[in-house]
Coordinates of C-alpha atoms and ligand atoms in Angstrom, one line a residue:
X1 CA 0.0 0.0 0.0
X2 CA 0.7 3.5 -0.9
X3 CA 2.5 5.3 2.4
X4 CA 0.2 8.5 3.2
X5 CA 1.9 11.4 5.2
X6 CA 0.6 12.0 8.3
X7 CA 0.2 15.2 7.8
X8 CA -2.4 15.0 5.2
X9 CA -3.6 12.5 7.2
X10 CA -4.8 14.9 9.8
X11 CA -5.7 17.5 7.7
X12 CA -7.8 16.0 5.0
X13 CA -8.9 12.8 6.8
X14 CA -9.9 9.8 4.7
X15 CA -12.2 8.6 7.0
X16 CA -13.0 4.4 6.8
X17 CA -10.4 3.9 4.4
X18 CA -7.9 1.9 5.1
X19 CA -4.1 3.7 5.2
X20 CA -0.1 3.1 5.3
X21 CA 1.6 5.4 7.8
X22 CA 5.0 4.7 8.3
X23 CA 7.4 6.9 10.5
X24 CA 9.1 6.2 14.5
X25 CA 7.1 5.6 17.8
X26 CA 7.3 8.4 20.0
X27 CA 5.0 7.0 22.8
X28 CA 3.4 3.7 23.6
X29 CA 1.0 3.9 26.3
X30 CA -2.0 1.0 26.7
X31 CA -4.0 -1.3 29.0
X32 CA -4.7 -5.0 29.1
X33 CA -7.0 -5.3 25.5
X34 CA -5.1 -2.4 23.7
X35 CA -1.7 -0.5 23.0
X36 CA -2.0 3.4 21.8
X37 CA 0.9 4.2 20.0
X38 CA 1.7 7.5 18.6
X39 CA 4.1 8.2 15.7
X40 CA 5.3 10.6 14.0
X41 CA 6.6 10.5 10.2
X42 CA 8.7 14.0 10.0
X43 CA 6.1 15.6 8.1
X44 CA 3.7 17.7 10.9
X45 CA 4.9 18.1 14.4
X46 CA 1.6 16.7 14.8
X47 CA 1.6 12.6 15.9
X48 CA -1.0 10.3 14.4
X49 CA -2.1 7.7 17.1
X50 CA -2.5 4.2 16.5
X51 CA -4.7 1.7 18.4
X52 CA -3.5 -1.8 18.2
X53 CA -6.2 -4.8 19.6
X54 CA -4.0 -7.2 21.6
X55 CA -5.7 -9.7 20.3
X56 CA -4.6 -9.3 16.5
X57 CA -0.7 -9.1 18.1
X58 CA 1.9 -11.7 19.2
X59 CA 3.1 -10.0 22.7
X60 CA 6.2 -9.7 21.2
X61 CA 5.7 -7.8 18.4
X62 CA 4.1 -5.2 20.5
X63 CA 6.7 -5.4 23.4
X64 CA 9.2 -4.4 20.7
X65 CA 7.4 -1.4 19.7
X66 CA 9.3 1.6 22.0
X67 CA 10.0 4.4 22.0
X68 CA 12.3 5.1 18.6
X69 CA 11.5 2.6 17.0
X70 CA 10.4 2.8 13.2
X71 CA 7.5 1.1 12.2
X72 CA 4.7 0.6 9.6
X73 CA 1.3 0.2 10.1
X74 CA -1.7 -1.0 7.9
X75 CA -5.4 0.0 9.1
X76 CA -8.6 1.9 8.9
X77 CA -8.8 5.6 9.8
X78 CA -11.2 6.6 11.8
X79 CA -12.3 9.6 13.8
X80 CA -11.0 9.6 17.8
X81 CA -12.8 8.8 20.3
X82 CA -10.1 10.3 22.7
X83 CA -9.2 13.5 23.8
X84 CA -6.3 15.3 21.6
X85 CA -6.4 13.8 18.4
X86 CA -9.1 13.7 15.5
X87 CA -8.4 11.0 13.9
X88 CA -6.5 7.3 14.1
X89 CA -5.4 4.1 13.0
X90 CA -6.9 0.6 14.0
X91 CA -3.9 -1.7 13.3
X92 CA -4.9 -4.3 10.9
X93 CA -0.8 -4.4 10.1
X94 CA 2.0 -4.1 11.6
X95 CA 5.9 -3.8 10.3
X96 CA 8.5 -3.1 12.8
X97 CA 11.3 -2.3 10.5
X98 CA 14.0 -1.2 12.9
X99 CA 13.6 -2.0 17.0
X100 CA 15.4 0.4 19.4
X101 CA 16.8 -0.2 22.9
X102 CA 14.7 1.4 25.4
X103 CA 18.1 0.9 27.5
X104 CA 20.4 2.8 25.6
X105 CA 18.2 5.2 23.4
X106 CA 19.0 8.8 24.3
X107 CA 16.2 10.4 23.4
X108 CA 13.6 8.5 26.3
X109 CA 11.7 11.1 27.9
X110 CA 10.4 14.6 27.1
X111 CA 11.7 17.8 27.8
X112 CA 15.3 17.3 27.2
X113 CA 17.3 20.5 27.7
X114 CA 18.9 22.2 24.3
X115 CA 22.3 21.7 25.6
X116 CA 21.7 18.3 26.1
X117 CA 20.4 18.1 22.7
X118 CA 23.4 19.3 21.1
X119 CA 25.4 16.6 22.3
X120 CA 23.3 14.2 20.8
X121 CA 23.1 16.4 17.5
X122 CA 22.5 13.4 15.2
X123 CA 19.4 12.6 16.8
X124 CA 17.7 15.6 17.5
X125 CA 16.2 16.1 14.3
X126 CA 13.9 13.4 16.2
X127 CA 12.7 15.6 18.5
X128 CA 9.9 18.1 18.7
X129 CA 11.8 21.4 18.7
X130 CA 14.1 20.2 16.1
X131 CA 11.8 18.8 13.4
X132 CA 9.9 22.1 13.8
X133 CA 13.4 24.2 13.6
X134 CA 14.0 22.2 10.2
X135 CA 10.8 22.5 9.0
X136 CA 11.1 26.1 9.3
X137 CA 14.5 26.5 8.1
X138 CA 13.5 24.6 5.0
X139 CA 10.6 26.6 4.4
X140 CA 12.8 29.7 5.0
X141 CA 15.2 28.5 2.2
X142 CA 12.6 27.9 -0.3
X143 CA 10.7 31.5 0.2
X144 CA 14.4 32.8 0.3
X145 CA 14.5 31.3 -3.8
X146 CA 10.8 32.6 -4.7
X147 CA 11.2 35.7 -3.3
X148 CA 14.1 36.8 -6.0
X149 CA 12.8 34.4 -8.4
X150 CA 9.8 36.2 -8.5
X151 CA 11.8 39.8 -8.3
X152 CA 14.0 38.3 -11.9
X153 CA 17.0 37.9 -9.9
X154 CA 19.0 34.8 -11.2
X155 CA 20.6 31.9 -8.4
X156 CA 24.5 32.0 -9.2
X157 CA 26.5 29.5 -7.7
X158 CA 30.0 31.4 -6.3
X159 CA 32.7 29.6 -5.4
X160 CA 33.1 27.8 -2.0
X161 CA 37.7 27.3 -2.6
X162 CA 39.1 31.0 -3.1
X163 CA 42.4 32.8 -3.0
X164 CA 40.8 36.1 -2.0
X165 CA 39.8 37.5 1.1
X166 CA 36.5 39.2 0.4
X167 CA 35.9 40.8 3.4
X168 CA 39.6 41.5 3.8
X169 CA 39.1 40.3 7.3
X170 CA 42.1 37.8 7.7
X171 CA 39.0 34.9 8.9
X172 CA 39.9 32.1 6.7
X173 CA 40.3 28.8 6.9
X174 CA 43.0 27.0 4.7
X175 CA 42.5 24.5 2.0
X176 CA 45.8 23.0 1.3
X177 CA 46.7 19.1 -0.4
X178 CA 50.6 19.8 1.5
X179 CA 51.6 17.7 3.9
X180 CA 51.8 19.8 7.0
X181 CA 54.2 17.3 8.8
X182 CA 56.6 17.8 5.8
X183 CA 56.4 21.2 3.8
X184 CA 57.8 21.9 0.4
X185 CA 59.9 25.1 0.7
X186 CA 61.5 27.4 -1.8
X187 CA 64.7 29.0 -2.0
X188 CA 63.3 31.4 0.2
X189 CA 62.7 29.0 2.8
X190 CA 59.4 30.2 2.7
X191 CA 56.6 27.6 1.8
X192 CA 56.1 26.7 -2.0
X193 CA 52.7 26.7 -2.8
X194 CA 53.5 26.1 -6.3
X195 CA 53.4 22.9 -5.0
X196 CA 49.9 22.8 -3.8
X197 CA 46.9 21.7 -5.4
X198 CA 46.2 25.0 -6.9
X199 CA 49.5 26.2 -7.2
X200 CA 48.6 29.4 -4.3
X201 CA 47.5 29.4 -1.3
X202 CA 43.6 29.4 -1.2
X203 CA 41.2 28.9 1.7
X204 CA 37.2 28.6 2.1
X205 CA 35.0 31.5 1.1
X206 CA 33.9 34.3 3.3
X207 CA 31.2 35.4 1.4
X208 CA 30.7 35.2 -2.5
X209 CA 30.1 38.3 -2.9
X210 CA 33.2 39.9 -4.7
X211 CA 31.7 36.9 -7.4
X212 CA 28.3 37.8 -7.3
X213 CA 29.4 41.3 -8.4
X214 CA 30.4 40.0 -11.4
X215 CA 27.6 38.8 -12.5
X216 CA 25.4 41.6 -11.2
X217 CA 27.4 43.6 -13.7
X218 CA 26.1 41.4 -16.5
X219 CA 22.6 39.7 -15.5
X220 CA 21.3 42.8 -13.5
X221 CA 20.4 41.0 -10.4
X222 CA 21.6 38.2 -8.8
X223 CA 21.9 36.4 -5.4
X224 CA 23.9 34.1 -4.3
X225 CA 23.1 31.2 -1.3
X226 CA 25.5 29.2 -0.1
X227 CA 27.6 28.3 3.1
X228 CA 30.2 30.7 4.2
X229 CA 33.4 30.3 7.2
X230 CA 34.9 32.1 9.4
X231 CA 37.5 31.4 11.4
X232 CA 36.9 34.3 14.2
X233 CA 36.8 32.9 17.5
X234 CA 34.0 33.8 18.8
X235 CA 32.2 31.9 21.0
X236 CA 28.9 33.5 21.3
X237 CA 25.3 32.8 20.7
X238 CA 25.4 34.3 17.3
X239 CA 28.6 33.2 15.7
X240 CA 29.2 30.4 13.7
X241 CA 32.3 29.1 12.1
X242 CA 30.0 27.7 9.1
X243 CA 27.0 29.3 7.9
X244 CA 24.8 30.1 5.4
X245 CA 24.4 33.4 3.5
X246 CA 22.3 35.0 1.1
X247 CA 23.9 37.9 -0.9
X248 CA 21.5 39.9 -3.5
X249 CA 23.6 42.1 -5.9
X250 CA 22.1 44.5 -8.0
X251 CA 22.7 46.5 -11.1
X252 CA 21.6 50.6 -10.9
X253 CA 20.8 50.1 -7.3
X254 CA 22.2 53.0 -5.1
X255 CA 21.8 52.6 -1.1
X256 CA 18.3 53.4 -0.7
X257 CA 17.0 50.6 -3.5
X258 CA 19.1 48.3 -1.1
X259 CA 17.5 49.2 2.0
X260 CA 14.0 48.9 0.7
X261 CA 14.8 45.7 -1.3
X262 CA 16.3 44.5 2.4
X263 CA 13.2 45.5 4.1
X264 CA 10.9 43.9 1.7
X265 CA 12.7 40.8 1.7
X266 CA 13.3 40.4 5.6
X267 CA 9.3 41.0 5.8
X268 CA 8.8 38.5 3.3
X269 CA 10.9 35.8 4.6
X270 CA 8.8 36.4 8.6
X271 CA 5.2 36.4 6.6
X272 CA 5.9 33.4 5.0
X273 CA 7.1 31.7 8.2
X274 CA 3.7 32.9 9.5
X275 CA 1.5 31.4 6.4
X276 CA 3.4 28.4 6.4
X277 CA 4.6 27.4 9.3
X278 CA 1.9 27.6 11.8
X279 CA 1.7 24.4 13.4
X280 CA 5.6 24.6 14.2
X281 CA 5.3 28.2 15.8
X282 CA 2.6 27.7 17.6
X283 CA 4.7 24.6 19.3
X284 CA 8.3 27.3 19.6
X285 CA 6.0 29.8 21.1
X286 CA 4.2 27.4 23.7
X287 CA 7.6 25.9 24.8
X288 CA 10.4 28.3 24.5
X289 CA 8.8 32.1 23.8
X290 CA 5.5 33.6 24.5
X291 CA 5.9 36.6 22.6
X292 CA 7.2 34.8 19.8
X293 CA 4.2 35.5 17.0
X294 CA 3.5 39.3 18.2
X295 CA 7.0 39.3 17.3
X296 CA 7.0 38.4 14.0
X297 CA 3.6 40.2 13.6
X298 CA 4.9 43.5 14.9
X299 CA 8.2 43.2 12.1
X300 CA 5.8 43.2 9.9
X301 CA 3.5 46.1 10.7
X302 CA 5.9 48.7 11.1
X303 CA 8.5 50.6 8.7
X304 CA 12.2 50.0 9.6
X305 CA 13.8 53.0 11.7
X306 CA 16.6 54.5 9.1
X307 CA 19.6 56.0 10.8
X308 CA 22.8 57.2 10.4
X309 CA 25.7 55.8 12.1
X310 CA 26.7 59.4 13.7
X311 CA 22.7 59.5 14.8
X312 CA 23.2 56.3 16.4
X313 CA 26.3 57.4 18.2
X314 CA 24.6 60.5 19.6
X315 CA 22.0 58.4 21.0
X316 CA 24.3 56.4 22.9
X317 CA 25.7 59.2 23.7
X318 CA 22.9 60.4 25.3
X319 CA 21.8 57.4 27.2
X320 CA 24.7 57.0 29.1
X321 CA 24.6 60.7 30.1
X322 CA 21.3 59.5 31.3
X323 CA 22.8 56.6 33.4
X324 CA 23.0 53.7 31.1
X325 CA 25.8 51.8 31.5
X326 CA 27.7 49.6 28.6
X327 CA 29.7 47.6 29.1
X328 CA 32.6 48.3 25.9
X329 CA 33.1 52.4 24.9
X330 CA 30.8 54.9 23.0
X331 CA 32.7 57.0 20.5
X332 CA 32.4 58.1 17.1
X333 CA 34.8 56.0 14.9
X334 CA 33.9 52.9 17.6
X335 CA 32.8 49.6 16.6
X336 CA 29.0 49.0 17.9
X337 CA 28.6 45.8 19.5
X338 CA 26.0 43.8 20.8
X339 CA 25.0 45.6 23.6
X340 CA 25.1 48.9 21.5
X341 CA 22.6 47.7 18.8
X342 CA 20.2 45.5 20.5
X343 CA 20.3 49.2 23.0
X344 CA 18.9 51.2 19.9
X345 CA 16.4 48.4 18.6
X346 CA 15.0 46.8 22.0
X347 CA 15.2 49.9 23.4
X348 CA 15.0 53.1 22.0
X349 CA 13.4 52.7 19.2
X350 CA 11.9 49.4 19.7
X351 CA 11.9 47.9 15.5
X352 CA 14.5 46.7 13.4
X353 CA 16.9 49.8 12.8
X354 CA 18.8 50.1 9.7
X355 CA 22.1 52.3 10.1
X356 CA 23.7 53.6 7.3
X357 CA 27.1 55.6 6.3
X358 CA 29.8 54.1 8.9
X359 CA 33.3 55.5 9.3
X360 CA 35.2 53.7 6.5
X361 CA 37.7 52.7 8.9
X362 CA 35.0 49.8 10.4
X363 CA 33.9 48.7 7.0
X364 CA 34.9 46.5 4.1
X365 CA 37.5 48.2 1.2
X366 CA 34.4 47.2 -1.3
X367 CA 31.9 50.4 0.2
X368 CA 31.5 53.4 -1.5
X369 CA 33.0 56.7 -0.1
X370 CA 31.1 59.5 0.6
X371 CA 31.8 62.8 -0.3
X372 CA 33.1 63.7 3.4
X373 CA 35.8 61.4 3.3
X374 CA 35.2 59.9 6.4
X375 CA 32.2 57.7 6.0
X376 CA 31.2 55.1 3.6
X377 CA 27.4 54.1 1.9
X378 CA 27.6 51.0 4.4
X379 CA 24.5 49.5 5.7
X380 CA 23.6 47.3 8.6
X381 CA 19.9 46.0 9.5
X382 CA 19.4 45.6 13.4
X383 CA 16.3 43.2 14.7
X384 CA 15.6 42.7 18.1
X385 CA 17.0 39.5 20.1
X386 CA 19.6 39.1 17.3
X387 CA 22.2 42.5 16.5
X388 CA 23.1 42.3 13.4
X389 CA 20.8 40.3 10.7
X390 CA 22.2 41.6 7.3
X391 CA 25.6 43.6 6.5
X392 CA 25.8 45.4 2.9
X393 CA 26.6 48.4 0.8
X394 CA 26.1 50.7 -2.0
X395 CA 29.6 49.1 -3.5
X396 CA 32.7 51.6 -4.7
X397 CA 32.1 51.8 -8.6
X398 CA 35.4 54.2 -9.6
X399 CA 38.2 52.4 -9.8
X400 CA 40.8 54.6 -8.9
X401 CA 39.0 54.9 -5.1
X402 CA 38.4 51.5 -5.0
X403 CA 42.2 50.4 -6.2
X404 CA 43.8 53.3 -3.4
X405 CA 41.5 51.5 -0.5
X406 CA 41.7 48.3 -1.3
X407 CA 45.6 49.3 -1.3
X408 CA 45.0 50.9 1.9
X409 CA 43.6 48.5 3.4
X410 CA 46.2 45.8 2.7
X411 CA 44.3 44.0 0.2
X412 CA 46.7 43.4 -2.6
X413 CA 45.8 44.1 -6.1
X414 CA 47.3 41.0 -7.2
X415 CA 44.6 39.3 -5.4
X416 CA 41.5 41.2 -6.5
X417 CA 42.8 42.6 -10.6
X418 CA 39.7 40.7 -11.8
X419 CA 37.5 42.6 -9.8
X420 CA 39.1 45.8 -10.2
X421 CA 38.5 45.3 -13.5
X422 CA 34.9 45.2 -13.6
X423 CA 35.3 49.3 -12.8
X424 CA 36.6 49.5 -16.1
X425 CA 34.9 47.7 -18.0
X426 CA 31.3 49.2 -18.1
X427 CA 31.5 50.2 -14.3
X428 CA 27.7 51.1 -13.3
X429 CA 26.5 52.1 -9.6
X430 CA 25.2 49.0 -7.6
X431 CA 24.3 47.8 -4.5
X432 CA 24.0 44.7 -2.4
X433 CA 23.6 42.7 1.1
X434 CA 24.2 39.6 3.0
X435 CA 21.8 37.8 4.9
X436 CA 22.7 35.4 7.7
X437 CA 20.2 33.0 7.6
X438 CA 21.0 31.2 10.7
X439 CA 20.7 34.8 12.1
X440 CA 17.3 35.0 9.9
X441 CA 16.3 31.9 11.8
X442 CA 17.1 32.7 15.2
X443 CA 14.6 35.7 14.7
X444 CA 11.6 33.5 13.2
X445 CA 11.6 30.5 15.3
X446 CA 12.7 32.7 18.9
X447 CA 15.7 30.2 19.3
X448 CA 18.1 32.2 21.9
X449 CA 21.4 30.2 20.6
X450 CA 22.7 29.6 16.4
X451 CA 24.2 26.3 17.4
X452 CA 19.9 25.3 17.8
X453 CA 18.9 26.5 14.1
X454 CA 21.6 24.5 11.9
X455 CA 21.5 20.6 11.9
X456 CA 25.6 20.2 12.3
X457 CA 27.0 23.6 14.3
X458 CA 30.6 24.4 13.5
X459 CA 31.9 26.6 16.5
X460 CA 35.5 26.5 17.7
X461 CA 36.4 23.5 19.0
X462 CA 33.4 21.4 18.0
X463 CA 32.9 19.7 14.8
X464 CA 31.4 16.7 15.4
X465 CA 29.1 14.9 13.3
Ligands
LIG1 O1 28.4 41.7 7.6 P1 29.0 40.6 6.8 O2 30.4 40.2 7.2 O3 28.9 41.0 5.3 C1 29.4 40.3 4.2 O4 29.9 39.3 4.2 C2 29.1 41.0 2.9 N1 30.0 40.4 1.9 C3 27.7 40.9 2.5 C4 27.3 41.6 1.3 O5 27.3 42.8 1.3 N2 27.1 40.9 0.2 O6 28.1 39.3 6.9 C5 26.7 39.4 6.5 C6 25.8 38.7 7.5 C7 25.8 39.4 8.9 O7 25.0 40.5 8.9 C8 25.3 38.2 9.7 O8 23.9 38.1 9.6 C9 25.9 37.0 9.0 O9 26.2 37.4 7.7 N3 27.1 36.6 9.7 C10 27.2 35.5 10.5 N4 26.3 34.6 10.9 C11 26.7 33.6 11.7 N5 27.9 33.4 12.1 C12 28.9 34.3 11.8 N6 30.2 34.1 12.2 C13 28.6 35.4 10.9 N7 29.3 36.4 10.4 C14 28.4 37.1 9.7
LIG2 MG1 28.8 42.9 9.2

């Protein structure tokens, strides 16, 4: 027999006709005549419960049904008598296809805690919170490609092995084929990465954009979606070592197109989440975060506050003359952190905040200068709960002011000649942004930690899995 999701199961019910479900046991609970066992198939957070007449059952077929276990079951659907379910399953069938040891299985009882759950990382997609988290991040991903689908912005693939630095940051990791026991070395006495697989030294991308560029410049718009590392230590809540980024690049588009094509596509990605991924809300918002709907609701019925950098620093500025304490320095020319920008979003203005033209000195060599030599057409997007949700830029179009920063800031032009290029060969303004979608996730399903929202966290010292 055909296998029907339980999902569709419990939404348009076939009543009195007889089903396949198939999927692991998550409770067993019974009496003397019968055994209620719920499963659950991945597809709904939902369980579908099936009753099983003793009688039809060898005692050990049903004493290996536990918790875990994957089985399959045969029967008629038919509306519940019981209390918290609408419909179920009279076992005329059953298939136990794998058994699992009620001794040793990790995942026994409700309620685990998240820390807990991360240790077991291979089996928490089995869980409740997890197979709502994935749900939700899958559903993210696919409005993510129908958003810009829709918008005529092509999916370009950028690549993951590079020899530049993109964000001139110094965060890579290596790729090398040497033997690090035994390096080749030149006359120099310096390594010889002639020698190495790609005849340079290359590491893992930081972000595709300098690529995605490229093809902005010839296809109009673009966006890229892929995973990104960084080897910065930082071992916080909102840092990973490998993640996931989305990076719209657009032809003709100054700063203000990117802010409102930002806007529009943050808002997109939380109303989607609310049309389609109801059920697994409701469960986030019941166990881990009350407010977590009016949340997304209240994103989406108010404009984003637009500021500038210096505005934002005069606010601080003002709040700790009023007695607010931080706990790293307010100054103009100072890197926000944390505690700055979630001040100004949860705060004082209380909505996402998107600050614009930062001292070039903070920011990437790719920005555009402003005419006051000291700032650049930078932007970040602030949410609530989260910082910093998406990074980007008008970009630098003229290429002597992009060569002399680049230069500046120690980027060499050896490095970067093919992107230089692009500002002489039909050079045009444009603008783009990066998206952290395991930031974008945190927001939408009210997780407090990254390492929760991505099935195999890469933070330092832990790659397991
Ligand atoms: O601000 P970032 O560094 O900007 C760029 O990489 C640009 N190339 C983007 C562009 O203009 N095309 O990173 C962009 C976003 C951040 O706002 C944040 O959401 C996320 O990527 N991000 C991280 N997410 C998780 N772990 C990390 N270590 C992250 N670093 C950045
Ligand atoms: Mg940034």
């Amino acid at each position: 027999m055909k296998r029907s999701m339980i999902k569709e199961l419990i939404n348009t019910p076939t009543i009195n006709e007889t089903v396949t479900v198939k999927g692991w046991v998550r409770t067993k609970r019974g009496n003397k005549a019968v055994s209620f066992i719920a499963i659950n198939d991945g597809s709904s957070i939902h369980n579908i419960q099936v009753v099983a007449d003793l009688e039809k059952f060898s005692s050990s077929l049903i004493s290996s049904i536990t918790t875990g276990a994957a089985i399959g079951v045969t029967g008629l659907l038919v509306t519940s008598q019981g209390a918290g379910q609408s419909v179920e399953v009279q076992a005329q069938e059953i298939e136990v296809y794998g058994t699992c040891d009620p001794n040793t299985y990790p995942l026994q009882k409700k309620g685990h805690s998240l820390e807990f759950l991360r240790e077991i990382a291979y089996l928490r997609p089995r869980t409740n919170t997890f197979g709502a988290i994935l749900r939700i991040r899958h559903n993210m991903a696919f409005a993510i490609h129908n958003f810009f689908h829709q918008k005529g912005y092509y999916y370009i693939h950028t690549p993951i092995i590079t020899s530049s630095d993109a964000e001139g940051a110094g965060q890579m990791f290596r790729v090398t084929t040497l033997d690090l026991e035994k390096l080749p070395k030149n006359k120099e006495g310096n390594v010889d990465y002639k020698k190495d697989f790609f005849g340079k030294p290359t590491s893992l991308t930081v972000s595709g954009q300098l690529e995605g560029e490229l093809a902005a410049l010839a296809l109009g718009g673009i966006y890229t979606f892929g995973p990104t590392f960084r080897a910065e230590n930082s071992n916080t809540p909102r840092h990973l070592a490998e993640f996931w980024m989305i990076e719209p690049e657009v032809a003709f588009f100054d700063i203000n197109d990117n802010m409102d094509l930002a806007e529009e596509f943050t808002k997109y990605c939380v109303q989607w989440a609310l049309d389609h991924c109801r059920d697994d809300l409701n469960f986030l918002a019941e166990h881990y975060d009350k407010e977590l709907i009016s949340r997304l609701e209240f994103v989406l019925a108010h404009n984003y506050e637009r500021i500038t950098y210096t505005q934002g620093i005069e606010i601080l500025e003002t709040a700790i003359k009023e007695g607010k304490k931080f706990e790293f320095p307010v100054y103009w020319g100072a890197d926000l952190s944390s505690e700055h920008e979630r001040y100004l979003v949860e705060q004082h203005f209380q909505k996402p905040v998107i600050m614009t033209d930062y001292p070039k000195e903070i920011k990437a060599f790719y920005m555009k200068q402003n005419e006051d030599g000291k700032t650049v057409r930078g932007m970040d997007i602030l949410f609530p709960f989260i910082g910093e949700i998406i990074g980007g830029s008008e970009r630098e179009a003229d290429y002597e002011k992009l060569l002399s920063h680049a230069t500046k800031m120690g980027i060499p032009e050896k490095d970067i000649w093919w992107y230089l290029d692009t500002r002489r060969y039909g050079t045009v303004p444009h603008a783009g942004f990066g998206l952290g979608f395991e930031r974008l996730l945190l927001f939408v399903t009210g997780m407090s930690n990254i390492r929760d929202v991505i099935p195999f966290p890469r933070t330092p010292n832990n790659a397991e899995f």
